[in-house]
PDB file of C-alpha atoms in Angstrom:
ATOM      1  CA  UNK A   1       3.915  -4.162   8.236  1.00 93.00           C
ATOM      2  CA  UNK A   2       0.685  -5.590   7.481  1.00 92.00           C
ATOM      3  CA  UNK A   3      -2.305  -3.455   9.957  1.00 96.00           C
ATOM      4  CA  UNK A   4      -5.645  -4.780   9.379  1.00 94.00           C
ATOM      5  CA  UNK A   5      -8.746  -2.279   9.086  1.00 94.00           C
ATOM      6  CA  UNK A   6     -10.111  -2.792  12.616  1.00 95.00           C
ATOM      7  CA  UNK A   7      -6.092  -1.508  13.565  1.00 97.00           C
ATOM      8  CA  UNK A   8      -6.077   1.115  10.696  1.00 96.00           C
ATOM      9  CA  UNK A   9      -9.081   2.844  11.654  1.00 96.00           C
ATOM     10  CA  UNK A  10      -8.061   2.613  15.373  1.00 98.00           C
ATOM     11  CA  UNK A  11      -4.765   4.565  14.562  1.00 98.00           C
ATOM     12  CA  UNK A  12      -6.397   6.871  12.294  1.00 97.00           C
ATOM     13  CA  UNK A  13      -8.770   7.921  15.710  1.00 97.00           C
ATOM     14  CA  UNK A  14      -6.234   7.932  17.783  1.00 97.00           C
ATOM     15  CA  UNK A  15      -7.145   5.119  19.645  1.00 98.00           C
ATOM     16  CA  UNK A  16      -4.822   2.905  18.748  1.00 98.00           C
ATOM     17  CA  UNK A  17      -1.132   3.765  19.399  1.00 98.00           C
ATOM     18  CA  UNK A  18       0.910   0.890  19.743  1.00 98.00           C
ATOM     19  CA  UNK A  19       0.816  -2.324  17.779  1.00 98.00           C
ATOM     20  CA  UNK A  20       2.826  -5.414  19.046  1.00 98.00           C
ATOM     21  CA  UNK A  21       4.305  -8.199  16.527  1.00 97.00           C
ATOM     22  CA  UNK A  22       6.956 -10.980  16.817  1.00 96.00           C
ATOM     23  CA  UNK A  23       9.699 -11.184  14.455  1.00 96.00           C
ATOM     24  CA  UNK A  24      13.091 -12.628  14.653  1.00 95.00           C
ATOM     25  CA  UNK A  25      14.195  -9.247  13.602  1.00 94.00           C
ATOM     26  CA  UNK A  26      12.528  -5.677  13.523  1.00 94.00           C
ATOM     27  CA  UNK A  27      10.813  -5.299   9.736  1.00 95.00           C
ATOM     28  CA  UNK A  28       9.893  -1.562  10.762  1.00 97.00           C
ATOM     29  CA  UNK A  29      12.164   1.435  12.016  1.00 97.00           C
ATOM     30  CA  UNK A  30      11.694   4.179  14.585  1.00 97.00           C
ATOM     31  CA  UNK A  31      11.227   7.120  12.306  1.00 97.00           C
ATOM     32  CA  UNK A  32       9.733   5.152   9.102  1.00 97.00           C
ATOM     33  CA  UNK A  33       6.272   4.900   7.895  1.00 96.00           C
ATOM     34  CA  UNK A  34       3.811   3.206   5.666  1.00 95.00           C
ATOM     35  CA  UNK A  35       1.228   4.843   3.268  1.00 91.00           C
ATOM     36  CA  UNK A  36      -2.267   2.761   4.417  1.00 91.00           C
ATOM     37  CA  UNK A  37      -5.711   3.391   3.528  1.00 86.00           C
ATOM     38  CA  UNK A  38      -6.122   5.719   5.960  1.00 93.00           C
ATOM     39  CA  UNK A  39      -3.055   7.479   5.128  1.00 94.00           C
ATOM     40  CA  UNK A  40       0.635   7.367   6.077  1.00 96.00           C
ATOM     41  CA  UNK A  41       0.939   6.053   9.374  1.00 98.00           C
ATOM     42  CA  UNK A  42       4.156   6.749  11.187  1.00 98.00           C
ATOM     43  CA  UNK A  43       6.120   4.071  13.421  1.00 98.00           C
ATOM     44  CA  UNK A  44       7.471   6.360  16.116  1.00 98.00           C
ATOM     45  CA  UNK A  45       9.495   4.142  18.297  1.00 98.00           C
ATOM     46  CA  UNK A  46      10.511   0.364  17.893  1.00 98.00           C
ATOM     47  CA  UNK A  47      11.512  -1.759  21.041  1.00 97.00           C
ATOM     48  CA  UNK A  48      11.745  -5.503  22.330  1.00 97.00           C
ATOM     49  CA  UNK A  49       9.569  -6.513  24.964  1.00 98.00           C
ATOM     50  CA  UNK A  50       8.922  -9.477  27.111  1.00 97.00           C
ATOM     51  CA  UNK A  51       5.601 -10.398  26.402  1.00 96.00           C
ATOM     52  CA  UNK A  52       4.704 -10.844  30.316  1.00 95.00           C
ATOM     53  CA  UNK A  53       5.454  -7.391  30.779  1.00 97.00           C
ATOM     54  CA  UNK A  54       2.700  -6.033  28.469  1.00 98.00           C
ATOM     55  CA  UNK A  55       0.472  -3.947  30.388  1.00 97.00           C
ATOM     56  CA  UNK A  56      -3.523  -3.780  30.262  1.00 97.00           C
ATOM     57  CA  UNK A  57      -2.752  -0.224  29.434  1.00 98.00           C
ATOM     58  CA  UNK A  58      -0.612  -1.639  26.644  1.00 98.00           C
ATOM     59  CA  UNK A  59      -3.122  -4.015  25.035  1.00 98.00           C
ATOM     60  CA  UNK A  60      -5.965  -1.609  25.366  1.00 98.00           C
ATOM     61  CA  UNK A  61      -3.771   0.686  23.200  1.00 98.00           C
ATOM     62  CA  UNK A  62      -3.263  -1.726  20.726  1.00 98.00           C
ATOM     63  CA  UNK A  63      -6.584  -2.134  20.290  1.00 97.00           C
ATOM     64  CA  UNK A  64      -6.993  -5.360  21.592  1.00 97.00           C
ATOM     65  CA  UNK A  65      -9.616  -6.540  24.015  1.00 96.00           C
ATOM     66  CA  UNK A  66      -7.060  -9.205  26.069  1.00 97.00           C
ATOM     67  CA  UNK A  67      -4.488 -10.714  26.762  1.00 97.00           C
ATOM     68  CA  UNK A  68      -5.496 -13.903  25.259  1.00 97.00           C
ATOM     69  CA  UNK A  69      -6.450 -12.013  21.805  1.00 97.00           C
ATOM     70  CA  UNK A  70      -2.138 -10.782  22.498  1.00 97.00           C
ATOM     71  CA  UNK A  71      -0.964 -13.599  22.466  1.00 96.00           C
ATOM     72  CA  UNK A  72      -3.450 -15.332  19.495  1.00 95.00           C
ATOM     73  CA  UNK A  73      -2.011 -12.360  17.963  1.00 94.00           C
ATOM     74  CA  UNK A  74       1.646 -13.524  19.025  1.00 95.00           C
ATOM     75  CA  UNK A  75       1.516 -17.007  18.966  1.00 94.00           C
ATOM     76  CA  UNK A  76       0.900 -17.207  14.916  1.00 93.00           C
ATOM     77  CA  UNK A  77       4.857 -16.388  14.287  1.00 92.00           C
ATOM     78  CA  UNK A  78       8.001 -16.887  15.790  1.00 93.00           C
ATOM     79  CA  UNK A  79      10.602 -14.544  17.118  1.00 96.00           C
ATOM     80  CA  UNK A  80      10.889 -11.982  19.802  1.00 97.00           C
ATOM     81  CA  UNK A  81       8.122  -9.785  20.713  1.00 97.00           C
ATOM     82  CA  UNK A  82       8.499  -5.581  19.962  1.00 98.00           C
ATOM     83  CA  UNK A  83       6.144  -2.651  20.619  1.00 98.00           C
ATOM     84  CA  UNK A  84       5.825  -0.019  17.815  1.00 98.00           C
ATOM     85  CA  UNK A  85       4.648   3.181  18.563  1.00 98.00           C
ATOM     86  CA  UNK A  86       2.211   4.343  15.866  1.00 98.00           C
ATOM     87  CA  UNK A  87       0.829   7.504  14.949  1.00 98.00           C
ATOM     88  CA  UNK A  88      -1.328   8.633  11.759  1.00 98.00           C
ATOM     89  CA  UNK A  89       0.830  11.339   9.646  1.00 97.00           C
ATOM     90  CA  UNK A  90      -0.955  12.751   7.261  1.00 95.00           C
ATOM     91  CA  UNK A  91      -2.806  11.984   4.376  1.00 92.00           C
ATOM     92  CA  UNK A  92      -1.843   9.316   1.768  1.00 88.00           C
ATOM     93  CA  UNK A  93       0.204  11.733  -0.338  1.00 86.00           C
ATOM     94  CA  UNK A  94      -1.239   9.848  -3.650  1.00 84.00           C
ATOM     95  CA  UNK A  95      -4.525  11.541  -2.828  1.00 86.00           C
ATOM     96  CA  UNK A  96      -3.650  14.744  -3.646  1.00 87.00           C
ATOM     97  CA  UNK A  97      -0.967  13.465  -6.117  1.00 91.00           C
ATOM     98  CA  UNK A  98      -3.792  11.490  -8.373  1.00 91.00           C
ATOM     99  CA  UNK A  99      -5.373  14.980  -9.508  1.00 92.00           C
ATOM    100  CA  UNK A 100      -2.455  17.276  -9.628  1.00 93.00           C
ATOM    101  CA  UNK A 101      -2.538  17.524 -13.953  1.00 95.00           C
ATOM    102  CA  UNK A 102       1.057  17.099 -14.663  1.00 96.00           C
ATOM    103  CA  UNK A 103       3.054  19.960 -16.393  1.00 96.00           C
ATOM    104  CA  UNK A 104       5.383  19.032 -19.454  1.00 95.00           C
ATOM    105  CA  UNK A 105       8.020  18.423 -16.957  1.00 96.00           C
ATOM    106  CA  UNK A 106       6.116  15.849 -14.968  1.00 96.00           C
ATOM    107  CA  UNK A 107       4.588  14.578 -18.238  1.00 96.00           C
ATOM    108  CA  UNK A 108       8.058  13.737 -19.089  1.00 96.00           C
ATOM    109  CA  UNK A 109       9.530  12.359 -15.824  1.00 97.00           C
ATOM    110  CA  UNK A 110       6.030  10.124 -15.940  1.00 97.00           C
ATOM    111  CA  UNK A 111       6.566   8.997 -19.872  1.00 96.00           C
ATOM    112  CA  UNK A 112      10.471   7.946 -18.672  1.00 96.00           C
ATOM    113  CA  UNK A 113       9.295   6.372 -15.547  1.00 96.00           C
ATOM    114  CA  UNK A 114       6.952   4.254 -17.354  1.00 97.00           C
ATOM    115  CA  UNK A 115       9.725   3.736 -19.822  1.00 96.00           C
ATOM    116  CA  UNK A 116      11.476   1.951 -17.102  1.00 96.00           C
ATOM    117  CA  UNK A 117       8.921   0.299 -15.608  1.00 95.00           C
ATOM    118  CA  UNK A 118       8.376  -1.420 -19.577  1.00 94.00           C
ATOM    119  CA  UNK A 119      12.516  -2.278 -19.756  1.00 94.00           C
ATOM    120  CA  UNK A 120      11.439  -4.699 -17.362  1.00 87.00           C
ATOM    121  CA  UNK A 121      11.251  -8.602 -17.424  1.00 83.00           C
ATOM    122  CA  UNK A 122       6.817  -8.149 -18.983  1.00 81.00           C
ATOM    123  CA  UNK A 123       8.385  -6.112 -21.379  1.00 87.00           C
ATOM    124  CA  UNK A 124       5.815  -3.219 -22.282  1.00 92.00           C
ATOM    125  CA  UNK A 125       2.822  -2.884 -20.523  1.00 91.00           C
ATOM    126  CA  UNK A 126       2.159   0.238 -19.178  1.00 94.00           C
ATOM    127  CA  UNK A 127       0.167   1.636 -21.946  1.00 94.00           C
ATOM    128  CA  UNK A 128      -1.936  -1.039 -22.385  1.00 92.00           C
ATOM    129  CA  UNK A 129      -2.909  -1.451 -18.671  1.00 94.00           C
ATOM    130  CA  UNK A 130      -3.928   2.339 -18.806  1.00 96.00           C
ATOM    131  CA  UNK A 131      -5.633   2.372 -21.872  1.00 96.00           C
ATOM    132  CA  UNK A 132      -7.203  -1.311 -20.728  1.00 94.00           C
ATOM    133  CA  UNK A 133      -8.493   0.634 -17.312  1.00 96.00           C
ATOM    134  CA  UNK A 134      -9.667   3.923 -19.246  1.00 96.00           C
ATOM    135  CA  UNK A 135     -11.812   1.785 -21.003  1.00 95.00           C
ATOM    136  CA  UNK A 136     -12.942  -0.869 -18.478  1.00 94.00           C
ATOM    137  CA  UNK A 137     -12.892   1.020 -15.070  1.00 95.00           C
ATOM    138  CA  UNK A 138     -14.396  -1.246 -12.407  1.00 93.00           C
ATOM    139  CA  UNK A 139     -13.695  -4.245 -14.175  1.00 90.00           C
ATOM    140  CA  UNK A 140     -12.495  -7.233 -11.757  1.00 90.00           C
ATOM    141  CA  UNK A 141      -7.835  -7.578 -12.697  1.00 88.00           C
ATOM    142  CA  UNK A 142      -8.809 -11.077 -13.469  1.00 90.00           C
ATOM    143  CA  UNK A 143     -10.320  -9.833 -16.797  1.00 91.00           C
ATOM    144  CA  UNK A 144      -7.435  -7.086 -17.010  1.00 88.00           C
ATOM    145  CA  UNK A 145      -4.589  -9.988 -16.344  1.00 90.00           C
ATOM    146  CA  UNK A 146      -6.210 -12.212 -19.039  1.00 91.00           C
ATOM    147  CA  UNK A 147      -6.323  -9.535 -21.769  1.00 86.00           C
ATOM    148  CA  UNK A 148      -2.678  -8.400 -20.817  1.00 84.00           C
ATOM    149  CA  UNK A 149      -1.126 -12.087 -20.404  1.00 87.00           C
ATOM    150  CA  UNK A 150      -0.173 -11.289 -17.340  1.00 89.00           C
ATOM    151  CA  UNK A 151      -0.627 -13.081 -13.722  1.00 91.00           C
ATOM    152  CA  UNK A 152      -3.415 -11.538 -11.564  1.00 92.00           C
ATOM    153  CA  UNK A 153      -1.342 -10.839  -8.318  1.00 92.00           C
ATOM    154  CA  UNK A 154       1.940  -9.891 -10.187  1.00 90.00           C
ATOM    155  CA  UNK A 155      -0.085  -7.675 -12.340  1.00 91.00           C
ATOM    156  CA  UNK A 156      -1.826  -5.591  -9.499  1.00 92.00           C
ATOM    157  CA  UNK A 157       1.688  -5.209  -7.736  1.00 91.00           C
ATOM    158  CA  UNK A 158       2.949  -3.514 -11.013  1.00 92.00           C
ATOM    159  CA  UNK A 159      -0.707  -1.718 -10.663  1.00 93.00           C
ATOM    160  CA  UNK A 160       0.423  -0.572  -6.849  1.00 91.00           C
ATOM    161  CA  UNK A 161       3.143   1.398  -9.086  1.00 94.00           C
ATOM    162  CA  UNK A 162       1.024   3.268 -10.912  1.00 96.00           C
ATOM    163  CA  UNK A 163      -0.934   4.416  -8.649  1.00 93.00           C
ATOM    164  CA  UNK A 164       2.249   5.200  -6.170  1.00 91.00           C
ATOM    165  CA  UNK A 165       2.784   7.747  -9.071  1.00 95.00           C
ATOM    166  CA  UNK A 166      -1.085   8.944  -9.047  1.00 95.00           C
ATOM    167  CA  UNK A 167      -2.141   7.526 -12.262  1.00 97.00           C
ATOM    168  CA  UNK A 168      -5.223   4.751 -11.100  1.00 95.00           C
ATOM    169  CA  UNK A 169      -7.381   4.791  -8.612  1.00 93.00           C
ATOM    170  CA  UNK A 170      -8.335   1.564  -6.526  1.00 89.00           C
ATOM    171  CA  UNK A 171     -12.094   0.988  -6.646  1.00 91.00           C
ATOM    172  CA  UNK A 172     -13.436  -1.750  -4.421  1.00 89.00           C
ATOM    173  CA  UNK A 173     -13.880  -3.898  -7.551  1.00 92.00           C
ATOM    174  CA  UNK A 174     -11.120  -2.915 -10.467  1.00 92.00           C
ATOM    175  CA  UNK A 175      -9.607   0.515 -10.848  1.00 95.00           C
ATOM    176  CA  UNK A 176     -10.259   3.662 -12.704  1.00 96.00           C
ATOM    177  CA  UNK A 177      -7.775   6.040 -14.425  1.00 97.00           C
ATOM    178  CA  UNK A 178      -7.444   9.634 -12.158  1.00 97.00           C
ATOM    179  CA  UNK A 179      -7.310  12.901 -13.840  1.00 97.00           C
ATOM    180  CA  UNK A 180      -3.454  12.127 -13.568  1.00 97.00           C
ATOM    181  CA  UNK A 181      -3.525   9.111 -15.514  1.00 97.00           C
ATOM    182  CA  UNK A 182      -5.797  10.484 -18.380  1.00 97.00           C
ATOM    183  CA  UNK A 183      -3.850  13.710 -18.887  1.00 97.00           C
ATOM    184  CA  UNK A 184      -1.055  11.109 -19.227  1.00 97.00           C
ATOM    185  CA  UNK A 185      -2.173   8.703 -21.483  1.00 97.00           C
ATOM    186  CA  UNK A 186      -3.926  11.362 -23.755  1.00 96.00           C
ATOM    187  CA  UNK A 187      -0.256  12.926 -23.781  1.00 96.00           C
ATOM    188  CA  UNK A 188       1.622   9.036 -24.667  1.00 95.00           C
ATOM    189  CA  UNK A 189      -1.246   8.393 -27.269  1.00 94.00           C
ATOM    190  CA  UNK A 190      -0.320  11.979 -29.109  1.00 92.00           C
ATOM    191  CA  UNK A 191       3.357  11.000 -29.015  1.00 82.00           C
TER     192      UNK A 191
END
């Protein structure tokens, strides 16, 4: 579920505790969650609602100043209306993940994960994107996409990977290898 920041940082104060969204079928469960920027945010309970039984209460929980901002929310899908219940969990478990140095078990796992992720339809590329970001960090992916060959958006979804298994590091502008990633890579470039 996409949560803007104004939404994120209300959930990570605990001011915001429901969000409401209109689908033509639930895209979140009661019980699941979703690593965000603020960290994993947990979607507690899922219901259908009629939308004229939203409460003041309600909106002011969802962070929302009105009913009219509701339904400008609303009114830019189709489908029935449902409440989520939201909660922060924790923190984004990549966080602490992205400086754990990996033993030689976890330096293998990593090497066949990667292996995996290069049997893919790019063919390899993992290597060269973290050796391309150890060298560059904070350069813009448009530069990293064109030295690659790769697509800008396609290549930062296979970034998103890497850094699910706490190898790079976002930075508001490009990314940067974390201690993760460079005990990695050091360990690939001596194999």
């Amino acid at each position: 579920m996409m949560l803007n920041a104004r939404t994120l940082a209300g959930i990570a104060d605990g001011s915001v505790t429901l969000v409401f969204r209109r689908w033509e079928a639930p895209r979140v469960r009661a019980g699941g969650s979703q690593v965000t920027a603020v960290g994993v945010v947990s979607f507690d309970r899922v219901e259908e609602v009629d939308p004229a039984e939203i409460t003041a209460e309600e909106i002011a929980a969802a962070g929302l100043s009105s009913r009219e901002e509701l339904t400008r929310l609303l009114d830019r899908r189709s489908g029935r209306v449902h409440r989520v219940e939201v909660s922060l969990a924790g923190p984004d478990p990549r966080l602490a993940l992205r400086e754990q140095l990996p033993d030689a078990a976890e330096l293998a796992d990593l090497q066949a994960r990667l292996a995996r992720m290069d049997a893919g339809r790019h063919g390899p590329w993992t290597r060269a994107v973290l050796r391309w970001i150890a060298d560059h960090p904070g350069v813009v992916s448009t530069e990293l996409a064109e030295h690659v060959d790769r697509e800008r958006f396609a290549l930062k979804t296979d970034i998103r990977r890497l850094k699910a298994l706490g190898l790079t590091i976002s930075l508001d502008v490009g990314y940067r290898l974390s201690p993760r990633g460079r005990a990695l890579l050091e360990h690939l470039e001596r194999s």
